Each structure stands twice: as C-alpha cells, then as structure tokens.
Tab-separated table of C-alpha atoms and ligand atoms in Angstrom:
chain	number	residue	atom	x	y	z
A	268	MET	CA	9.293	-27.515	26.233
A	269	THR	CA	8.621	-26.917	22.769
A	270	ILE	CA	6.087	-24.729	21.626
A	271	LYS	CA	4.967	-24.536	17.996
A	272	GLY	CA	2.497	-22.089	16.058
A	273	GLU	CA	1.510	-19.559	13.808
A	274	ALA	CA	2.086	-15.742	14.383
A	275	THR	CA	1.699	-12.225	11.861
A	276	VAL	CA	5.006	-9.793	11.617
A	277	VAL	CA	4.095	-6.937	13.245
A	278	LYS	CA	7.565	-5.093	13.427
A	279	HIS	CA	11.307	-5.534	12.816
A	280	THR	CA	13.896	-4.082	14.760
A	281	GLY	CA	16.816	-5.100	13.327
A	282	SER	CA	18.336	-7.655	15.737
A	283	HIS	CA	14.455	-9.055	16.131
A	284	TYR	CA	10.760	-9.671	14.484
A	285	LEU	CA	8.215	-8.626	16.925
A	286	LEU	CA	5.006	-11.224	16.363
A	287	ALA	CA	1.601	-11.610	17.471
A	288	GLU	CA	-0.926	-14.279	16.914
A	289	LEU	CA	-3.862	-12.019	15.589
A	290	PRO	CA	-6.392	-11.256	16.501
A	291	GLN	CA	-4.362	-11.448	19.662
A	292	TRP	CA	-1.749	-8.410	20.408
A	293	ASN	CA	0.575	-10.661	22.546
A	294	LEU	CA	3.772	-9.490	20.973
A	295	PHE	CA	6.889	-11.606	21.369
A	296	PRO	CA	10.141	-11.305	19.763
A	297	ALA	CA	11.587	-13.849	17.262
A	298	VAL	CA	14.700	-14.663	15.257
A	299	LEU	CA	15.693	-16.283	11.988
A	300	ARG	CA	17.899	-18.746	12.369
A	301	GLY	CA	19.213	-20.135	9.026
A	302	LYS	CA	18.341	-18.954	5.324
A	303	ILE	CA	14.715	-18.894	4.599
A	304	ARG	CA	14.777	-17.488	0.703
A	305	LEU	CA	11.129	-17.470	-0.850
A	306	LYS	CA	10.840	-18.555	-4.448
A	307	GLY	CA	11.999	-16.298	-7.349
A	308	SER	CA	11.953	-13.201	-4.541
A	309	SER	CA	14.885	-11.291	-5.204
A	310	ALA	CA	13.819	-9.125	-2.167
A	311	THR	CA	16.225	-7.819	0.123
A	312	ASN	CA	13.987	-8.394	3.532
A	313	PRO	CA	13.559	-12.143	3.223
A	314	ILE	CA	10.128	-11.349	5.880
A	315	ALA	CA	8.157	-8.507	5.860
A	316	VAL	CA	5.760	-7.058	8.658
A	317	GLY	CA	2.278	-8.731	7.396
A	318	ASP	CA	4.279	-11.813	6.842
A	319	ARG	CA	2.398	-14.454	8.245
A	320	VAL	CA	5.179	-17.553	9.876
A	321	LYS	CA	5.589	-20.952	11.585
A	322	TYR	CA	7.699	-20.537	14.498
A	323	GLU	CA	8.981	-22.984	17.343
A	324	ALA	CA	10.239	-22.014	21.066
A	325	GLU	CA	11.495	-23.454	23.915
A	326	VAL	CA	9.665	-21.816	27.031
A	327	PRO	CA	9.961	-22.903	30.567
A	328	SER	CA	5.975	-23.867	30.261
A	329	ASP	CA	3.624	-24.007	27.572
A	330	THR	CA	2.034	-20.801	29.979
A	331	GLU	CA	5.143	-18.811	28.926
A	332	MET	CA	5.908	-16.598	26.014
A	333	PRO	CA	8.750	-16.301	24.435
A	334	THR	CA	11.613	-13.506	25.703
A	335	ALA	CA	14.058	-11.246	24.096
A	336	GLU	CA	16.457	-13.191	25.807
A	337	ASN	CA	15.051	-16.795	24.456
A	338	PRO	CA	13.218	-15.464	21.360
A	339	ALA	CA	10.841	-17.778	18.892
A	340	VAL	CA	12.629	-18.887	16.112
A	341	ILE	CA	10.977	-18.273	12.752
A	342	THR	CA	11.143	-21.435	10.545
A	343	THR	CA	8.545	-21.187	7.937
A	344	VAL	CA	7.124	-18.219	5.662
A	345	LEU	CA	3.786	-18.679	4.796
A	346	GLU	CA	2.975	-18.121	1.190
A	347	ARG	CA	1.682	-14.483	0.746
A	348	GLU	CA	-1.784	-13.886	-0.098
A	349	ASN	CA	-0.173	-10.280	-1.583
A	350	TYR	CA	2.189	-7.571	-0.914
A	351	MET	CA	3.620	-4.292	-1.950
A	352	ILE	CA	7.461	-3.404	-2.768
A	353	ARG	CA	9.819	-0.851	-3.107
A	354	LYS	CA	13.015	-1.171	-5.067
A	355	SER	CA	16.138	-0.226	-2.582
A	356	THR	CA	18.038	1.569	-5.147
A	357	ASN	CA	17.157	3.608	-8.348
A	358	LEU	CA	19.857	1.395	-10.078
A	359	SER	CA	19.589	-2.081	-8.470
A	360	ARG	CA	16.637	-4.785	-9.476
A	361	GLN	CA	16.293	-5.589	-5.979
A	362	SER	CA	12.902	-4.856	-4.313
A	363	HIS	CA	11.913	-3.728	-0.513
A	364	ILE	CA	9.113	-5.958	0.206
A	365	ILE	CA	7.309	-3.191	2.416
A	366	ALA	CA	4.313	-5.001	3.887
A	367	SER	CA	2.202	-8.136	2.570
A	368	ASN	CA	-1.417	-9.966	3.694
A	369	ILE	CA	-3.144	-6.465	3.189
A	370	ASN	CA	-6.694	-6.487	3.077
A	371	ARG	CA	-6.910	-3.108	1.493
A	372	ALA	CA	-4.367	0.098	1.098
A	373	PHE	CA	-6.098	3.500	1.904
A	374	LEU	CA	-4.113	6.060	-0.183
A	375	ILE	CA	-4.121	9.451	1.467
A	376	ILE	CA	-3.792	12.221	-0.094
A	377	THR	CA	-5.068	15.812	-0.504
A	378	LEU	CA	-6.384	18.846	-3.273
A	379	ASP	CA	-4.804	20.817	-0.663
A	380	PHE	CA	-0.927	20.750	-0.037
A	381	PRO	CA	0.684	19.102	-0.608
A	382	GLU	CA	-1.308	19.064	-3.635
A	383	VAL	CA	-1.900	15.356	-5.412
A	384	LYS	CA	-0.858	14.877	-8.573
A	385	LEU	CA	-3.130	12.691	-10.884
A	386	PRO	CA	-0.117	10.656	-12.633
A	387	PHE	CA	1.654	9.890	-9.374
A	388	LEU	CA	-1.971	8.369	-7.993
A	389	ASP	CA	-2.752	6.747	-10.856
A	390	ARG	CA	0.225	5.304	-10.620
A	391	LEU	CA	0.040	4.047	-7.003
A	392	LEU	CA	-3.562	2.620	-8.403
A	393	VAL	CA	-1.891	0.676	-10.565
A	394	THR	CA	0.328	-0.743	-8.317
A	395	CYS	CA	-2.294	-1.718	-6.122
A	396	GLU	CA	-3.912	-3.871	-9.558
A	397	VAL	CA	-0.973	-5.121	-9.963
A	398	TYR	CA	-0.375	-6.554	-6.367
A	399	ASN	CA	-4.147	-7.302	-6.081
A	400	VAL	CA	-4.251	-5.181	-3.524
A	401	PRO	CA	-8.203	-3.803	-3.150
A	402	VAL	CA	-7.399	0.317	-2.559
A	403	THR	CA	-9.418	2.834	-1.231
A	404	ILE	CA	-8.730	6.840	-2.034
A	405	VAL	CA	-8.401	8.855	1.382
A	406	LEU	CA	-8.985	12.670	0.693
A	407	ASN	CA	-7.982	14.477	3.432
A	408	LYS	CA	-8.401	17.984	4.831
A	409	VAL	CA	-11.299	18.333	2.831
A	410	ASP	CA	-11.972	21.213	5.357
A	411	LEU	CA	-10.107	23.424	3.729
A	412	TYR	CA	-11.423	22.825	-0.132
A	413	ARG	CA	-14.648	21.246	0.422
A	414	GLU	CA	-16.528	24.899	0.055
A	415	SER	CA	-13.855	26.915	-1.957
A	416	HIS	CA	-12.712	24.264	-4.520
A	417	LYS	CA	-16.071	22.387	-5.236
A	418	GLU	CA	-16.212	22.064	-8.186
A	419	MET	CA	-12.715	20.607	-8.151
A	420	LEU	CA	-13.914	17.962	-5.919
A	421	GLU	CA	-16.534	17.165	-7.899
A	422	VAL	CA	-14.015	16.767	-11.085
A	423	PHE	CA	-12.363	14.323	-9.182
A	424	HIS	CA	-14.899	12.397	-7.813
A	425	GLU	CA	-15.916	11.977	-11.658
A	426	ILE	CA	-13.040	10.708	-12.702
A	427	TYR	CA	-12.268	7.891	-9.699
A	428	SER	CA	-15.545	7.156	-9.061
A	429	GLY	CA	-15.946	6.241	-12.665
A	430	ALA	CA	-12.682	4.686	-12.957
A	431	GLY	CA	-14.139	2.462	-10.230
A	432	TYR	CA	-12.715	3.104	-7.120
A	433	ASP	CA	-14.193	3.864	-3.882
A	434	ILE	CA	-13.376	7.561	-2.498
A	435	MET	CA	-13.526	8.614	1.403
A	436	GLU	CA	-13.854	12.594	2.363
A	437	VAL	CA	-12.085	13.300	5.539
A	438	SER	CA	-10.286	15.392	7.956
A	439	ALA	CA	-8.122	14.519	10.365
A	440	LYS	CA	-8.974	18.406	11.644
A	441	THR	CA	-12.555	18.793	12.164
A	442	GLY	CA	-12.879	14.892	13.144
A	443	GLU	CA	-15.315	14.679	9.416
A	444	GLY	CA	-15.588	11.720	7.938
A	445	VAL	CA	-12.893	9.867	10.690
A	446	ASP	CA	-15.540	7.307	12.094
A	447	LYS	CA	-16.647	6.012	8.854
A	448	LEU	CA	-12.595	5.497	7.740
A	449	ARG	CA	-12.390	3.802	11.584
A	450	GLU	CA	-15.417	1.540	10.524
A	451	ALA	CA	-13.375	0.825	7.395
A	452	VAL	CA	-10.318	-0.559	9.038
A	453	ALA	CA	-12.338	-2.374	11.517
A	454	GLY	CA	-13.696	-4.379	8.557
A	455	ASP	CA	-16.294	-6.844	9.158
A	456	GLY	CA	-14.781	-8.820	12.032
A	457	GLY	CA	-12.163	-10.724	10.823
A	458	VAL	CA	-8.270	-9.411	11.123
A	459	ASN	CA	-8.283	-6.608	8.649
A	460	VAL	CA	-4.837	-5.104	8.168
A	461	CYS	CA	-4.654	-1.948	6.225
A	462	LEU	CA	-2.132	-0.163	4.562
A	463	PHE	CA	-1.949	3.343	4.624
A	464	SER	CA	0.125	5.120	2.336
A	465	GLY	CA	0.592	9.043	1.720
A	466	VAL	CA	3.178	11.156	0.737
A	467	SER	CA	4.829	13.534	4.118
A	468	GLY	CA	2.438	16.201	4.935
A	469	VAL	CA	-0.883	14.998	3.831
A	470	GLY	CA	-1.708	14.132	7.721
A	471	LYS	CA	-1.209	10.475	7.585
A	472	SER	CA	-0.212	10.584	11.119
A	473	SER	CA	-2.849	13.134	11.995
A	474	LEU	CA	-5.553	10.702	10.801
A	475	ILE	CA	-3.929	7.651	12.347
A	476	LYS	CA	-4.008	9.763	15.574
A	477	ALA	CA	-7.381	10.453	14.753
A	478	ILE	CA	-8.796	6.849	14.413
A	479	ASP	CA	-7.001	5.613	17.714
A	480	SER	CA	-5.796	8.759	19.917
A	481	SER	CA	-3.270	5.699	21.648
A	482	LEU	CA	-0.992	4.889	18.349
A	483	GLU	CA	2.062	6.935	18.142
A	484	PRO	CA	2.888	7.090	14.179
A	485	ARG	CA	6.239	8.264	13.737
A	486	THR	CA	6.221	11.521	11.469
A	487	GLY	CA	8.516	12.863	8.710
A	488	GLU	CA	10.380	11.813	5.753
A	489	ILE	CA	13.452	9.218	5.771
A	490	SER	CA	15.782	9.913	3.761
A	491	ASP	CA	16.731	7.911	0.863
A	492	ALA	CA	20.365	7.965	2.038
A	493	HIS	CA	19.408	5.716	4.814
A	494	GLN	CA	17.494	3.093	3.018
A	495	GLN	CA	20.363	2.326	0.874
A	496	GLY	CA	22.188	1.188	3.735
A	497	LYS	CA	24.031	-1.733	3.772
A	498	HIS	CA	21.382	-3.091	5.977
A	499	THR	CA	18.606	-1.969	4.918
A	500	THR	CA	16.419	-0.904	8.429
A	501	THR	CA	12.682	-1.911	7.894
A	502	PHE	CA	10.687	1.268	9.305
A	503	TYR	CA	7.387	-0.045	8.686
A	504	GLU	CA	4.985	-1.385	11.460
A	505	MET	CA	1.995	-2.551	12.209
A	506	TYR	CA	-0.608	-1.146	14.893
A	507	SER	CA	-3.428	-3.157	16.466
A	508	VAL	CA	-6.066	-0.309	16.522
A	509	ALA	CA	-8.625	-0.191	19.760
A	510	SER	CA	-11.704	-0.242	17.822
A	511	GLY	CA	-10.600	-2.943	15.313
A	512	GLY	CA	-8.252	-3.703	12.507
A	513	TYR	CA	-4.838	-3.134	11.995
A	514	ILE	CA	-3.020	-0.451	10.134
A	515	ILE	CA	0.275	-0.826	8.829
A	516	ASP	CA	1.960	2.707	8.504
A	517	THR	CA	4.618	3.440	5.738
A	518	PRO	CA	6.916	6.704	6.533
A	519	GLY	CA	8.567	8.053	4.048
A	520	ILE	CA	7.420	5.938	0.975
A	521	ARG	CA	6.769	8.315	-1.808
A	522	GLY	CA	5.495	5.361	-3.621
A	523	PHE	CA	5.426	1.773	-4.466
A	524	GLY	CA	7.925	0.308	-6.846
A	525	LEU	CA	6.377	-1.412	-9.985
A	526	VAL	CA	8.574	-4.530	-11.461
A	527	ASP	CA	8.008	-6.772	-14.174
A	528	VAL	CA	4.730	-5.380	-15.837
A	529	ALA	CA	5.713	-5.158	-19.944
A	530	LYS	CA	4.315	-2.399	-22.095
A	531	GLU	CA	1.240	-4.670	-23.189
A	532	GLU	CA	0.183	-4.799	-19.968
A	533	ILE	CA	-0.261	-1.822	-18.066
A	534	ALA	CA	-3.675	-1.073	-19.780
A	535	LEU	CA	-5.003	-4.346	-17.933
A	536	TYR	CA	-4.004	-2.167	-14.473
A	537	PHE	CA	-6.706	0.785	-15.513
A	538	PRO	CA	-9.727	-1.092	-14.368
A	539	GLU	CA	-12.198	1.100	-17.118
A	540	MET	CA	-10.116	0.491	-19.672
A	541	LEU	CA	-9.737	-3.340	-19.412
A	542	LYS	CA	-13.835	-3.428	-19.563
A	543	ALA	CA	-13.928	-0.918	-22.558
A	544	ALA	CA	-11.068	-3.389	-24.168
A	545	GLN	CA	-13.509	-6.155	-24.495
A	546	ASP	CA	-14.773	-4.175	-27.727
A	547	CYS	CA	-11.558	-3.345	-29.122
A	548	ARG	CA	-11.460	-4.357	-33.156
A	549	PHE	CA	-7.670	-5.887	-31.877
A	550	THR	CA	-6.438	-8.054	-29.132
A	551	PRO	CA	-4.115	-7.145	-27.543
A	552	CYS	CA	-4.609	-3.477	-28.244
A	553	THR	CA	-1.847	-0.548	-27.308
A	554	HIS	CA	-5.316	1.745	-27.220
A	555	THR	CA	-2.943	4.334	-28.798
A	556	HIS	CA	-2.978	4.430	-33.282
A	557	GLU	CA	-5.419	1.171	-33.553
A	558	PRO	CA	-8.169	1.294	-35.820
A	559	GLY	CA	-12.008	0.447	-33.826
A	560	CYS	CA	-9.856	1.239	-30.751
A	561	ALA	CA	-12.958	1.284	-27.906
A	562	VAL	CA	-11.502	2.838	-25.157
A	563	LYS	CA	-10.077	5.585	-27.318
A	564	ASP	CA	-13.975	6.038	-28.523
A	565	ALA	CA	-14.871	5.815	-24.570
A	566	VAL	CA	-12.202	8.614	-23.510
A	567	GLU	CA	-13.732	10.828	-27.027
A	568	GLU	CA	-17.387	9.642	-25.070
A	569	GLY	CA	-16.191	10.875	-21.865
A	570	THR	CA	-17.077	7.319	-20.275
A	571	ILE	CA	-13.361	7.484	-19.573
A	572	SER	CA	-11.629	10.219	-18.284
A	573	TYR	CA	-8.965	12.340	-20.480
A	574	GLU	CA	-6.538	12.348	-17.252
A	575	ARG	CA	-6.878	8.515	-16.472
A	576	TYR	CA	-5.677	7.872	-20.436
A	577	SER	CA	-3.650	10.612	-20.349
A	578	SER	CA	-1.902	9.000	-17.258
A	579	TYR	CA	-2.193	5.577	-19.312
A	580	LEU	CA	0.176	7.086	-21.973
A	581	GLY	CA	2.686	8.665	-19.766
A	582	MET	CA	3.304	5.224	-17.776
A	583	LEU	CA	3.454	3.574	-21.868
A	584	ASP	CA	5.739	6.575	-22.396
A	585	ASP	CA	8.605	6.417	-19.377
A	586	GLU	CA	7.830	2.894	-18.784
A	587	GLY	CA	11.584	2.136	-18.263
A	588	LYS	CA	12.067	4.891	-15.868
A	589	TYR	CA	9.386	3.200	-13.071
A	590	ARG	CA	10.753	-0.195	-13.423
B	157	GDP	P1	2.185	13.376	7.636
B	157	GDP	O1	3.394	13.928	7.201
B	157	GDP	O2	1.255	12.933	6.700
B	157	GDP	O3	2.237	12.397	8.600
B	157	GDP	O4	1.281	14.655	8.012
B	157	GDP	P2	1.217	15.000	9.253
B	157	GDP	O5	-0.101	14.558	10.166
B	157	GDP	O6	1.816	15.494	10.449
B	157	GDP	O7	-0.103	16.567	9.225
B	157	GDP	C1	0.787	17.748	8.044
B	157	GDP	C2	0.488	18.712	8.375
B	157	GDP	O8	-1.224	18.980	7.646
B	157	GDP	C3	0.631	19.252	9.864
B	157	GDP	O9	0.524	20.751	9.865
B	157	GDP	C4	-1.489	19.271	10.031
B	157	GDP	O10	-1.996	20.007	11.149
B	157	GDP	C5	-2.247	19.444	8.907
B	157	GDP	N1	-3.094	18.594	8.677
B	157	GDP	C6	-3.770	17.445	8.760
B	157	GDP	N2	-4.476	17.159	8.332
B	157	GDP	C7	-5.089	18.176	7.927
B	157	GDP	C8	-6.943	18.199	7.986
B	157	GDP	O11	-7.317	17.305	7.887
B	157	GDP	N3	-6.982	19.469	8.029
B	157	GDP	C9	-6.407	20.801	8.267
B	157	GDP	N4	-6.635	22.070	7.622
B	157	GDP	N5	-4.946	20.327	8.294
B	157	GDP	C10	-4.617	18.975	8.401
B	158	ZN	ZN1	-8.286	-0.566	-27.782
C-alpha cells in the first residue's frame, strides 16, 4: 500500500536522506526521484538538513516504515522559513545550504583560545540577521577567563548586550551554564531546531556532549578540498537531544556565506544601527560622511560601540571579498 506523509530531513548520507516525523525520532530512509528545483535557488544541494518534505512510500502495511531496500520517495520540499548557506567555492556563485528552518543559532565562541575576532563575530551576526535566524552568543570556556580577564568579559557584554544580543556564559569543562543552555535548546514545547556553529577548538563538540552525553558529535576541521569535490557531501546532521530540542551540528564551518547584500543594506543588519538610523538626516545614509548622521553621533556618545561600528566600516570596505 502507499503511505504519504510529511517529515524533516535529519541527515544526508550521499545515497539517501534520513527523515523523521518530528517530534518523533522515527528515522527512515528516503530518496529523491526526478528533479526537485527550488525557485530561484542556485544551491548545489536541492535538499538540506532541516527541510520539511512530503514523501510517499510503498510499504507492505501501514504499520511498517520504509527501509533501505524500499525507501520513501521525497516528492516536495515545503517552503523554508529560513536557511543558512555557505559558498561552495571562493570563485563560484554557487552556494551550499547548510541547514533550514532553524529556530535559533547558537554561535559558540571563546575569549580564550581560539580567541574570537570581533569583526568575524559581527559577520556571523549580520548573516543571522540577513537570513532571519534568531541568535544567541555562547561564550564557552569561561572557567579560563571569568576571573583572570574580568574586564575583557565586561567589555564584551557591554558591546553585545548593548547591540541587543543574548549572551550565555558556559563551560563544557566545569558544567557551568550548561543547564541553561540545555533548557534553551529544549525550547518551550514545540519542535526547537538549533544550529550550533563555532570554529574548530572552541569546544562545540564538548558542549554538545555536555548537553546530552549520549550524542557523538564529529570533531575536527573538514578541509575545503573535500568540500569542493564534484559531488558535494553534506556533513551536517541533526541530533535529537534527550532533554528536548534538536541540534544541527556544523563541523568544519568557519563561517557562513553572505549573498546579495548591497552596500547600502549592510547597516540594516546591525540592529542597534538600524534603530539609530531613524534619526539620520538623510535616507538612505551610509553613516560614513553624511552630516546629521545619528549613527555617528551614537558612536561618539558611546551608545553604539566603536567596535561594532568599525566592523561595519570594514564590511563596507571589503564587501566584495565576502560575497
Ligand atoms: P570543537 O573543535 O569546537 O568541537 O572543540 P572540542 O570540544 O574538541 O574542544 C577543544 C578543546 O577545548 C579540547 O581540548 C577541550 O577539552 C577544550 N575545552 C572545551 N570546552 C572547554 C571549557 O569549557 N573549558 C576549558 N578549559 N576547556 C574546554
Ligand atoms: Zn547615518
């Protein structure tokens, strides 16, 4: 008999996809038959982890699930609420969708090694704004600098709380803050899909294990050479967390790709600048040379941090490099 349903893509293994009917974790294989193309998408992967799809399957009875020998067939990809991409290569205009339908991105960074560079963090934050993904900054390894670098930590909070971002302080080593992070991942009842992002060494896998010790996140950097292969392999995978929520791990991703953001639009994705810009004399205002610029005034008064403003100027400057 034929069964039909809707499910979420939780893994892509090359030959097939694994689906689950969240919040159930009833994994079953599915394949793509024929061509599914999303309107206006230049992505190398038509289907990404997090996608909600419609499937059909032939099964002996409606109590049985599709199997590897007899997988479900994905017939439709439902419209994405949001997604994150990375560029396939530096030169091509093609992009690779990392994940979709993300309820919240957790950007894992540390003030210890490997120390976060604020302009890099600001690019990640801008990308989350562009793609409409709510974001939490997770400061890991606080055991190493809470006392010794008190001032640095305070300044960090001033800059990013000031810009309107949520910050969590955690230590995968001591367990500090892990309960709160676990609660944030669980969300409040519904299906809560969380993207975990962080450069190699910040403790992303340690944190995932601290949240749920039964999970086995993959570790280490994946070299770009692999990712540029003809058949781009998807390395991303969704985990079901015992205490609630879902984590999409993104091993090996240094950053996200920004596409199609015009110079004049960059400031729209700095929430604190967007707010202040209402009082600029000119619209649009690039907040650089214009007289009567409320953003520059706010920087001078200290209500917008100089660090964030200079990241913005940096992005205006080398815009071409990152798109
Ligand atoms: P990943 O590459 O981001 O997955 O990082 P790992 O989880 O492999 O951690 C990298 C290194 O940082 C390991 O040596 C961990 O033991 C260490 N580490 C991770 N979290 C913490 C932490 O909260 N405090 C301290 N002191 N070390 C940590
Ligand atoms: Zn202005």
